[in-house]
Amino acid sequence: MNQFDPLARPYRWLEYLVFQKSLEQCRFGLLPALAGCRRVLTIGEGDGRFVAELVRRYPEIEVDCLEGSQAMIARARARLPEQAAVTFHHADAVCWDYPVAEYDAVVTCFFLDCFRETTLADWVPRVQRALRPAGCWAVAEFCEGRSGWRRWRSQFWLGIMYAFFRRLTSLEAKRLPNWKRLLTETGGRVQEEGTIHGGLLEWSTWC
Ligand SMILES: C[S@@+](CC[C@H](N)C(=O)[O-])C[C@H]1O[C@@H](n2cnc3c(N)ncnc32)[C@H](O)[C@@H]1O
């Protein structure tokens, strides 16, 4: 499994140093789509900034957070108010036994980029089965520019990030997987989407 424990403490500051608040803006861009959800699963929650904002906006919501790093879970727990209905599961998301038709939404923020397409191809359908019939999958991710300056810029940043994360976390991915193709092939349809930071980051919801 990817090893993010050593990064838990500096993760937020490294992110702010490189992208300022853009990644946070991208994650929080998903929140309006989660209004009205009763049960949500976040996968690869990280240091808890997303789930903390989720329960702040929607205090009645019940959240399961699936996360492979104990150090990230400790940071995430510390951000939450006592009354928040959040359960952490310390597990490998690739092997987890997902319940069927349990969640109104699944959220993955900067998580799909950690895996090779072959891993995701087997995993995506299992996550989709965890959604209720009208459920949605909310994704925040990096985005490869199609051509010209945007393509060059995205390849530059993705190259640096993969080199960094592969060295420090034994990340299995070497490049951004084509997760949109995988979601589409398994029946997913885009509901809403948007880009920020000059198109380097994107958020989308899939039903
Ligand atoms: C790139 S970080 C993203 C964290 C957060 N979602 C964000 O928006 O910044 C990836 C997170 O997924 C977790 N992770 C990576 N592989 C995992 C796996 N196989 N099972 C569970 N969690 C995993 C890492 O521990 C880390 O917290």
PDB file of C-alpha atoms and ligand atoms in Angstrom:
ATOM      1  CA  MET A   1       0.000   0.000   0.000  1.00  0.00           C
ATOM      2  CA  ASN A   2       1.112   3.601  -0.549  1.00  0.00           C
ATOM      3  CA  GLN A   3       2.880   4.903   2.580  1.00  0.00           C
ATOM      4  CA  PHE A   4       1.817   8.429   3.492  1.00  0.00           C
ATOM      5  CA  ASP A   5       2.658   8.399   7.235  1.00  0.00           C
ATOM      6  CA  PRO A   6       5.863  10.487   6.939  1.00  0.00           C
ATOM      7  CA  LEU A   7       3.988  13.108   4.902  1.00  0.00           C
ATOM      8  CA  ALA A   8       1.047  13.577   7.258  1.00  0.00           C
ATOM      9  CA  ARG A   9       2.596  16.472   9.182  1.00  0.00           C
ATOM     10  CA  PRO A  10       4.078  18.547   6.314  1.00  0.00           C
ATOM     11  CA  TYR A  11       1.363  17.595   3.778  1.00  0.00           C
ATOM     12  CA  ARG A  12      -0.794  20.699   4.198  1.00  0.00           C
ATOM     13  CA  TRP A  13       2.142  23.130   4.195  1.00  0.00           C
ATOM     14  CA  LEU A  14       3.755  21.551   1.143  1.00  0.00           C
ATOM     15  CA  GLU A  15       0.427  21.822  -0.633  1.00  0.00           C
ATOM     16  CA  TYR A  16       0.016  25.507   0.305  1.00  0.00           C
ATOM     17  CA  LEU A  17       3.605  26.222  -0.676  1.00  0.00           C
ATOM     18  CA  VAL A  18       3.146  24.856  -4.193  1.00  0.00           C
ATOM     19  CA  PHE A  19      -0.548  25.480  -4.938  1.00  0.00           C
ATOM     20  CA  GLN A  20      -1.579  28.006  -2.265  1.00  0.00           C
ATOM     21  CA  LYS A  21      -5.313  27.380  -1.605  1.00  0.00           C
ATOM     22  CA  SER A  22      -6.143  25.983  -5.070  1.00  0.00           C
ATOM     23  CA  LEU A  23      -6.389  22.305  -4.079  1.00  0.00           C
ATOM     24  CA  GLU A  24      -8.601  23.277  -1.166  1.00  0.00           C
ATOM     25  CA  GLN A  25     -10.804  25.325  -3.503  1.00  0.00           C
ATOM     26  CA  CYS A  26     -11.028  22.311  -5.806  1.00  0.00           C
ATOM     27  CA  ARG A  27     -12.036  19.908  -2.971  1.00  0.00           C
ATOM     28  CA  PHE A  28     -14.559  22.356  -1.559  1.00  0.00           C
ATOM     29  CA  GLY A  29     -16.032  22.798  -5.045  1.00  0.00           C
ATOM     30  CA  LEU A  30     -17.587  19.355  -4.478  1.00  0.00           C
ATOM     31  CA  LEU A  31     -19.461  20.330  -1.318  1.00  0.00           C
ATOM     32  CA  PRO A  32     -22.638  21.833  -2.865  1.00  0.00           C
ATOM     33  CA  ALA A  33     -23.259  18.516  -4.667  1.00  0.00           C
ATOM     34  CA  LEU A  34     -23.306  16.744  -1.276  1.00  0.00           C
ATOM     35  CA  ALA A  35     -26.144  18.828   0.194  1.00  0.00           C
ATOM     36  CA  GLY A  36     -28.946  16.422   1.067  1.00  0.00           C
ATOM     37  CA  CYS A  37     -26.657  13.374   1.388  1.00  0.00           C
ATOM     38  CA  ARG A  38     -27.247  11.278   4.518  1.00  0.00           C
ATOM     39  CA  ARG A  39     -24.316   8.857   4.272  1.00  0.00           C
ATOM     40  CA  VAL A  40     -21.026   9.623   2.554  1.00  0.00           C
ATOM     41  CA  LEU A  41     -17.805   7.632   2.106  1.00  0.00           C
ATOM     42  CA  THR A  42     -14.538   9.508   1.597  1.00  0.00           C
ATOM     43  CA  ILE A  43     -11.659   7.380   0.314  1.00  0.00           C
ATOM     44  CA  GLY A  44      -8.061   8.446   0.952  1.00  0.00           C
ATOM     45  CA  GLU A  45      -9.319  11.274   3.167  1.00  0.00           C
ATOM     46  CA  GLY A  46      -5.821  12.465   4.066  1.00  0.00           C
ATOM     47  CA  ASP A  47      -5.384  14.992   6.880  1.00  0.00           C
ATOM     48  CA  GLY A  48      -9.097  15.668   7.220  1.00  0.00           C
ATOM     49  CA  ARG A  49      -9.591  19.124   5.758  1.00  0.00           C
ATOM     50  CA  PHE A  50     -12.325  17.899   3.425  1.00  0.00           C
ATOM     51  CA  VAL A  51     -14.320  15.947   6.011  1.00  0.00           C
ATOM     52  CA  ALA A  52     -13.994  18.775   8.560  1.00  0.00           C
ATOM     53  CA  GLU A  53     -15.567  21.228   6.110  1.00  0.00           C
ATOM     54  CA  LEU A  54     -18.188  18.635   5.097  1.00  0.00           C
ATOM     55  CA  VAL A  55     -19.462  18.190   8.670  1.00  0.00           C
ATOM     56  CA  ARG A  56     -19.207  21.921   9.351  1.00  0.00           C
ATOM     57  CA  ARG A  57     -21.541  22.650   6.421  1.00  0.00           C
ATOM     58  CA  TYR A  58     -23.839  19.647   6.916  1.00  0.00           C
ATOM     59  CA  PRO A  59     -23.775  18.774  10.649  1.00  0.00           C
ATOM     60  CA  GLU A  60     -26.366  15.964  10.289  1.00  0.00           C
ATOM     61  CA  ILE A  61     -24.313  14.014   7.758  1.00  0.00           C
ATOM     62  CA  GLU A  62     -22.825  10.571   8.566  1.00  0.00           C
ATOM     63  CA  VAL A  63     -19.392   9.933   7.089  1.00  0.00           C
ATOM     64  CA  ASP A  64     -17.138   6.906   6.756  1.00  0.00           C
ATOM     65  CA  CYS A  65     -13.518   7.828   6.010  1.00  0.00           C
ATOM     66  CA  LEU A  66     -11.352   5.128   4.522  1.00  0.00           C
ATOM     67  CA  GLU A  67      -7.664   5.950   4.928  1.00  0.00           C
ATOM     68  CA  GLY A  68      -4.482   3.872   4.833  1.00  0.00           C
ATOM     69  CA  SER A  69      -2.284   6.125   6.973  1.00  0.00           C
ATOM     70  CA  GLN A  70      -2.694   6.164  10.771  1.00  0.00           C
ATOM     71  CA  ALA A  71      -0.840   9.475  10.964  1.00  0.00           C
ATOM     72  CA  MET A  72      -3.298  11.063   8.498  1.00  0.00           C
ATOM     73  CA  ILE A  73      -6.233   9.648  10.498  1.00  0.00           C
ATOM     74  CA  ALA A  74      -4.853  11.135  13.735  1.00  0.00           C
ATOM     75  CA  ARG A  75      -4.662  14.584  12.075  1.00  0.00           C
ATOM     76  CA  ALA A  76      -8.111  14.246  10.569  1.00  0.00           C
ATOM     77  CA  ARG A  77      -9.670  13.204  13.915  1.00  0.00           C
ATOM     78  CA  ALA A  78      -8.134  16.228  15.624  1.00  0.00           C
ATOM     79  CA  ARG A  79      -9.935  18.576  13.189  1.00  0.00           C
ATOM     80  CA  LEU A  80     -13.420  17.283  13.922  1.00  0.00           C
ATOM     81  CA  PRO A  81     -15.924  18.526  16.484  1.00  0.00           C
ATOM     82  CA  GLU A  82     -16.818  15.903  19.116  1.00  0.00           C
ATOM     83  CA  GLN A  83     -20.390  15.488  17.919  1.00  0.00           C
ATOM     84  CA  ALA A  84     -19.454  14.778  14.279  1.00  0.00           C
ATOM     85  CA  ALA A  85     -20.779  11.401  13.057  1.00  0.00           C
ATOM     86  CA  VAL A  86     -17.526  10.380  11.374  1.00  0.00           C
ATOM     87  CA  THR A  87     -16.081   6.843  11.488  1.00  0.00           C
ATOM     88  CA  PHE A  88     -12.513   6.222  10.381  1.00  0.00           C
ATOM     89  CA  HIS A  89     -11.501   2.913   8.813  1.00  0.00           C
ATOM     90  CA  HIS A  90      -7.771   2.266   8.714  1.00  0.00           C
ATOM     91  CA  ALA A  91      -7.532  -0.037   5.716  1.00  0.00           C
ATOM     92  CA  ASP A  92      -6.219  -0.519   2.216  1.00  0.00           C
ATOM     93  CA  ALA A  93      -8.944   0.962   0.016  1.00  0.00           C
ATOM     94  CA  VAL A  94      -8.013  -1.414  -2.792  1.00  0.00           C
ATOM     95  CA  CYS A  95      -8.822  -4.500  -0.696  1.00  0.00           C
ATOM     96  CA  TRP A  96     -11.608  -3.115   1.522  1.00  0.00           C
ATOM     97  CA  ASP A  97     -14.858  -5.047   1.623  1.00  0.00           C
ATOM     98  CA  TYR A  98     -17.223  -2.296   0.361  1.00  0.00           C
ATOM     99  CA  PRO A  99     -20.853  -2.528   1.491  1.00  0.00           C
ATOM    100  CA  VAL A 100     -23.449  -2.643  -1.290  1.00  0.00           C
ATOM    101  CA  ALA A 101     -25.852   0.275  -1.982  1.00  0.00           C
ATOM    102  CA  GLU A 102     -24.909   2.001   1.283  1.00  0.00           C
ATOM    103  CA  TYR A 103     -23.829   5.551   0.415  1.00  0.00           C
ATOM    104  CA  ASP A 104     -25.457   8.610  -1.139  1.00  0.00           C
ATOM    105  CA  ALA A 105     -22.019   9.745  -2.276  1.00  0.00           C
ATOM    106  CA  VAL A 106     -18.432   8.567  -2.505  1.00  0.00           C
ATOM    107  CA  VAL A 107     -15.701  11.234  -2.505  1.00  0.00           C
ATOM    108  CA  THR A 108     -12.146  10.841  -3.798  1.00  0.00           C
ATOM    109  CA  CYS A 109      -9.928  13.933  -3.626  1.00  0.00           C
ATOM    110  CA  PHE A 110      -6.494  13.546  -5.222  1.00  0.00           C
ATOM    111  CA  PHE A 111      -6.706   9.809  -4.618  1.00  0.00           C
ATOM    112  CA  LEU A 112      -7.289   8.221  -8.050  1.00  0.00           C
ATOM    113  CA  ASP A 113      -3.951   9.676  -9.161  1.00  0.00           C
ATOM    114  CA  CYS A 114      -2.175   7.330  -6.701  1.00  0.00           C
ATOM    115  CA  PHE A 115      -2.954   4.211  -8.761  1.00  0.00           C
ATOM    116  CA  ARG A 116      -2.230   2.505 -12.029  1.00  0.00           C
ATOM    117  CA  GLU A 117      -5.146   2.022 -14.391  1.00  0.00           C
ATOM    118  CA  THR A 118      -4.964  -1.761 -13.945  1.00  0.00           C
ATOM    119  CA  THR A 119      -5.604  -1.353 -10.190  1.00  0.00           C
ATOM    120  CA  LEU A 120      -8.423   1.124 -10.759  1.00  0.00           C
ATOM    121  CA  ALA A 121     -10.087  -1.051 -13.414  1.00  0.00           C
ATOM    122  CA  ASP A 122     -10.729  -3.758 -10.822  1.00  0.00           C
ATOM    123  CA  TRP A 123     -11.556  -1.338  -7.995  1.00  0.00           C
ATOM    124  CA  VAL A 124     -13.899   1.220  -9.639  1.00  0.00           C
ATOM    125  CA  PRO A 125     -16.855  -1.205 -10.099  1.00  0.00           C
ATOM    126  CA  ARG A 126     -16.640  -2.275  -6.431  1.00  0.00           C
ATOM    127  CA  VAL A 127     -16.850   1.354  -5.311  1.00  0.00           C
ATOM    128  CA  GLN A 128     -19.713   2.053  -7.704  1.00  0.00           C
ATOM    129  CA  ARG A 129     -21.680  -0.832  -6.159  1.00  0.00           C
ATOM    130  CA  ALA A 130     -21.332   0.854  -2.752  1.00  0.00           C
ATOM    131  CA  LEU A 131     -23.503   3.745  -4.014  1.00  0.00           C
ATOM    132  CA  ARG A 132     -27.273   3.839  -3.644  1.00  0.00           C
ATOM    133  CA  PRO A 133     -29.180   3.963  -6.972  1.00  0.00           C
ATOM    134  CA  ALA A 134     -29.262   7.787  -7.127  1.00  0.00           C
ATOM    135  CA  GLY A 135     -25.820   8.151  -5.536  1.00  0.00           C
ATOM    136  CA  CYS A 136     -22.939  10.155  -6.958  1.00  0.00           C
ATOM    137  CA  TRP A 137     -19.143   9.875  -7.058  1.00  0.00           C
ATOM    138  CA  ALA A 138     -17.445  13.218  -6.419  1.00  0.00           C
ATOM    139  CA  VAL A 139     -13.884  13.584  -7.722  1.00  0.00           C
ATOM    140  CA  ALA A 140     -11.225  16.285  -7.299  1.00  0.00           C
ATOM    141  CA  GLU A 141      -8.128  15.625  -9.398  1.00  0.00           C
ATOM    142  CA  PHE A 142      -5.214  16.956 -11.359  1.00  0.00           C
ATOM    143  CA  CYS A 143      -5.891  17.447 -15.018  1.00  0.00           C
ATOM    144  CA  GLU A 144      -3.646  17.052 -18.052  1.00  0.00           C
ATOM    145  CA  GLY A 145      -3.860  19.959 -20.502  1.00  0.00           C
ATOM    146  CA  ARG A 146      -4.816  18.857 -24.019  1.00  0.00           C
ATOM    147  CA  SER A 147      -2.249  20.863 -25.967  1.00  0.00           C
ATOM    148  CA  GLY A 148       0.219  23.740 -26.072  1.00  0.00           C
ATOM    149  CA  TRP A 149       1.249  25.653 -22.958  1.00  0.00           C
ATOM    150  CA  ARG A 150      -1.372  23.973 -20.737  1.00  0.00           C
ATOM    151  CA  ARG A 151      -0.180  20.509 -21.685  1.00  0.00           C
ATOM    152  CA  TRP A 152       3.458  21.474 -21.090  1.00  0.00           C
ATOM    153  CA  ARG A 153       2.618  23.029 -17.737  1.00  0.00           C
ATOM    154  CA  SER A 154       0.554  20.074 -16.510  1.00  0.00           C
ATOM    155  CA  GLN A 155       3.263  17.611 -17.572  1.00  0.00           C
ATOM    156  CA  PHE A 156       5.872  19.672 -15.754  1.00  0.00           C
ATOM    157  CA  TRP A 157       3.934  19.703 -12.454  1.00  0.00           C
ATOM    158  CA  LEU A 158       2.785  16.100 -12.708  1.00  0.00           C
ATOM    159  CA  GLY A 159       6.362  15.009 -13.435  1.00  0.00           C
ATOM    160  CA  ILE A 160       7.635  16.749 -10.306  1.00  0.00           C
ATOM    161  CA  MET A 161       4.825  15.424  -8.145  1.00  0.00           C
ATOM    162  CA  TYR A 162       5.129  11.823  -9.269  1.00  0.00           C
ATOM    163  CA  ALA A 163       8.897  11.896  -8.736  1.00  0.00           C
ATOM    164  CA  PHE A 164       8.390  13.340  -5.234  1.00  0.00           C
ATOM    165  CA  PHE A 165       5.548  11.056  -4.126  1.00  0.00           C
ATOM    166  CA  ARG A 166       7.060   7.901  -5.618  1.00  0.00           C
ATOM    167  CA  ARG A 167      10.263   8.510  -3.679  1.00  0.00           C
ATOM    168  CA  LEU A 168       8.547   9.297  -0.372  1.00  0.00           C
ATOM    169  CA  THR A 169       5.442   7.092  -0.394  1.00  0.00           C
ATOM    170  CA  SER A 170       6.211   4.162  -2.748  1.00  0.00           C
ATOM    171  CA  LEU A 171       3.298   5.363  -4.881  1.00  0.00           C
ATOM    172  CA  GLU A 172       2.396   2.714  -7.455  1.00  0.00           C
ATOM    173  CA  ALA A 173       1.358   5.180 -10.212  1.00  0.00           C
ATOM    174  CA  LYS A 174       3.915   6.758 -12.525  1.00  0.00           C
ATOM    175  CA  ARG A 175       1.482   8.984 -14.394  1.00  0.00           C
ATOM    176  CA  LEU A 176      -2.076  10.238 -14.175  1.00  0.00           C
ATOM    177  CA  PRO A 177      -4.412   7.311 -14.873  1.00  0.00           C
ATOM    178  CA  ASN A 178      -7.325   7.759 -17.265  1.00  0.00           C
ATOM    179  CA  TRP A 179      -9.902   7.455 -14.490  1.00  0.00           C
ATOM    180  CA  LYS A 180     -12.598   9.222 -16.547  1.00  0.00           C
ATOM    181  CA  ARG A 181     -12.512   6.442 -19.118  1.00  0.00           C
ATOM    182  CA  LEU A 182     -12.839   3.859 -16.330  1.00  0.00           C
ATOM    183  CA  LEU A 183     -15.785   5.635 -14.684  1.00  0.00           C
ATOM    184  CA  THR A 184     -17.484   6.041 -18.051  1.00  0.00           C
ATOM    185  CA  GLU A 185     -16.912   2.402 -19.070  1.00  0.00           C
ATOM    186  CA  THR A 186     -18.563   1.226 -15.869  1.00  0.00           C
ATOM    187  CA  GLY A 187     -21.689   3.297 -16.517  1.00  0.00           C
ATOM    188  CA  GLY A 188     -20.757   6.625 -14.865  1.00  0.00           C
ATOM    189  CA  ARG A 189     -22.039   9.890 -16.374  1.00  0.00           C
ATOM    190  CA  VAL A 190     -20.769  13.388 -15.551  1.00  0.00           C
ATOM    191  CA  GLN A 191     -23.333  15.493 -13.721  1.00  0.00           C
ATOM    192  CA  GLU A 192     -21.351  18.658 -13.031  1.00  0.00           C
ATOM    193  CA  GLU A 193     -17.735  19.628 -13.566  1.00  0.00           C
ATOM    194  CA  GLY A 194     -15.394  22.560 -13.362  1.00  0.00           C
ATOM    195  CA  THR A 195     -11.713  23.463 -13.570  1.00  0.00           C
ATOM    196  CA  ILE A 196      -9.573  25.850 -11.575  1.00  0.00           C
ATOM    197  CA  HIS A 197      -5.941  26.967 -11.331  1.00  0.00           C
ATOM    198  CA  GLY A 198      -5.784  27.573 -15.097  1.00  0.00           C
ATOM    199  CA  GLY A 199      -7.130  24.091 -15.850  1.00  0.00           C
ATOM    200  CA  LEU A 200      -4.532  22.168 -13.812  1.00  0.00           C
ATOM    201  CA  LEU A 201      -7.176  21.027 -11.309  1.00  0.00           C
ATOM    202  CA  GLU A 202     -10.683  19.748 -11.897  1.00  0.00           C
ATOM    203  CA  TRP A 203     -13.677  18.692  -9.859  1.00  0.00           C
ATOM    204  CA  SER A 204     -16.591  16.625 -11.116  1.00  0.00           C
ATOM    205  CA  THR A 205     -19.585  14.668  -9.915  1.00  0.00           C
ATOM    206  CA  TRP A 206     -20.649  11.407 -11.575  1.00  0.00           C
ATOM    207  CA  CYS A 207     -23.910   9.521 -11.294  1.00  0.00           C
TER     208      CYS A 207
HETATM  209  C1  LIG B   1      -2.448  12.318  -2.339  1.00  0.00           C
HETATM  210  S1  LIG B   1      -3.150  12.034  -0.769  1.00  0.00           S
HETATM  211  C2  LIG B   1      -4.701  12.890  -0.882  1.00  0.00           C
HETATM  212  C3  LIG B   1      -5.241  13.224   0.469  1.00  0.00           C
HETATM  213  C4  LIG B   1      -6.534  14.055   0.471  1.00  0.00           C
HETATM  214  N1  LIG B   1      -7.653  13.325  -0.049  1.00  0.00           N
HETATM  215  C5  LIG B   1      -6.354  15.352  -0.273  1.00  0.00           C
HETATM  216  O1  LIG B   1      -7.300  15.789  -0.923  1.00  0.00           O
HETATM  217  O2  LIG B   1      -5.304  15.961  -0.172  1.00  0.00           O
HETATM  218  C6  LIG B   1      -3.665  10.364  -0.890  1.00  0.00           C
HETATM  219  C7  LIG B   1      -4.268   9.839   0.411  1.00  0.00           C
HETATM  220  O3  LIG B   1      -4.771   8.537   0.174  1.00  0.00           O
HETATM  221  C8  LIG B   1      -4.260   7.619   1.123  1.00  0.00           C
HETATM  222  N2  LIG B   1      -4.042   6.343   0.447  1.00  0.00           N
HETATM  223  C9  LIG B   1      -3.205   6.090  -0.592  1.00  0.00           C
HETATM  224  N3  LIG B   1      -3.302   4.810  -0.981  1.00  0.00           N
HETATM  225  C10 LIG B   1      -4.233   4.250  -0.176  1.00  0.00           C
HETATM  226  C11 LIG B   1      -4.810   2.954  -0.088  1.00  0.00           C
HETATM  227  N4  LIG B   1      -4.431   1.967  -0.921  1.00  0.00           N
HETATM  228  N5  LIG B   1      -5.768   2.732   0.837  1.00  0.00           N
HETATM  229  C12 LIG B   1      -6.166   3.722   1.684  1.00  0.00           C
HETATM  230  N6  LIG B   1      -5.674   4.973   1.641  1.00  0.00           N
HETATM  231  C13 LIG B   1      -4.717   5.222   0.733  1.00  0.00           C
HETATM  232  C14 LIG B   1      -2.952   8.220   1.608  1.00  0.00           C
HETATM  233  O4  LIG B   1      -2.613   7.766   2.905  1.00  0.00           O
HETATM  234  C15 LIG B   1      -3.249   9.708   1.535  1.00  0.00           C
HETATM  235  O5  LIG B   1      -3.803  10.182   2.737  1.00  0.00           O
END
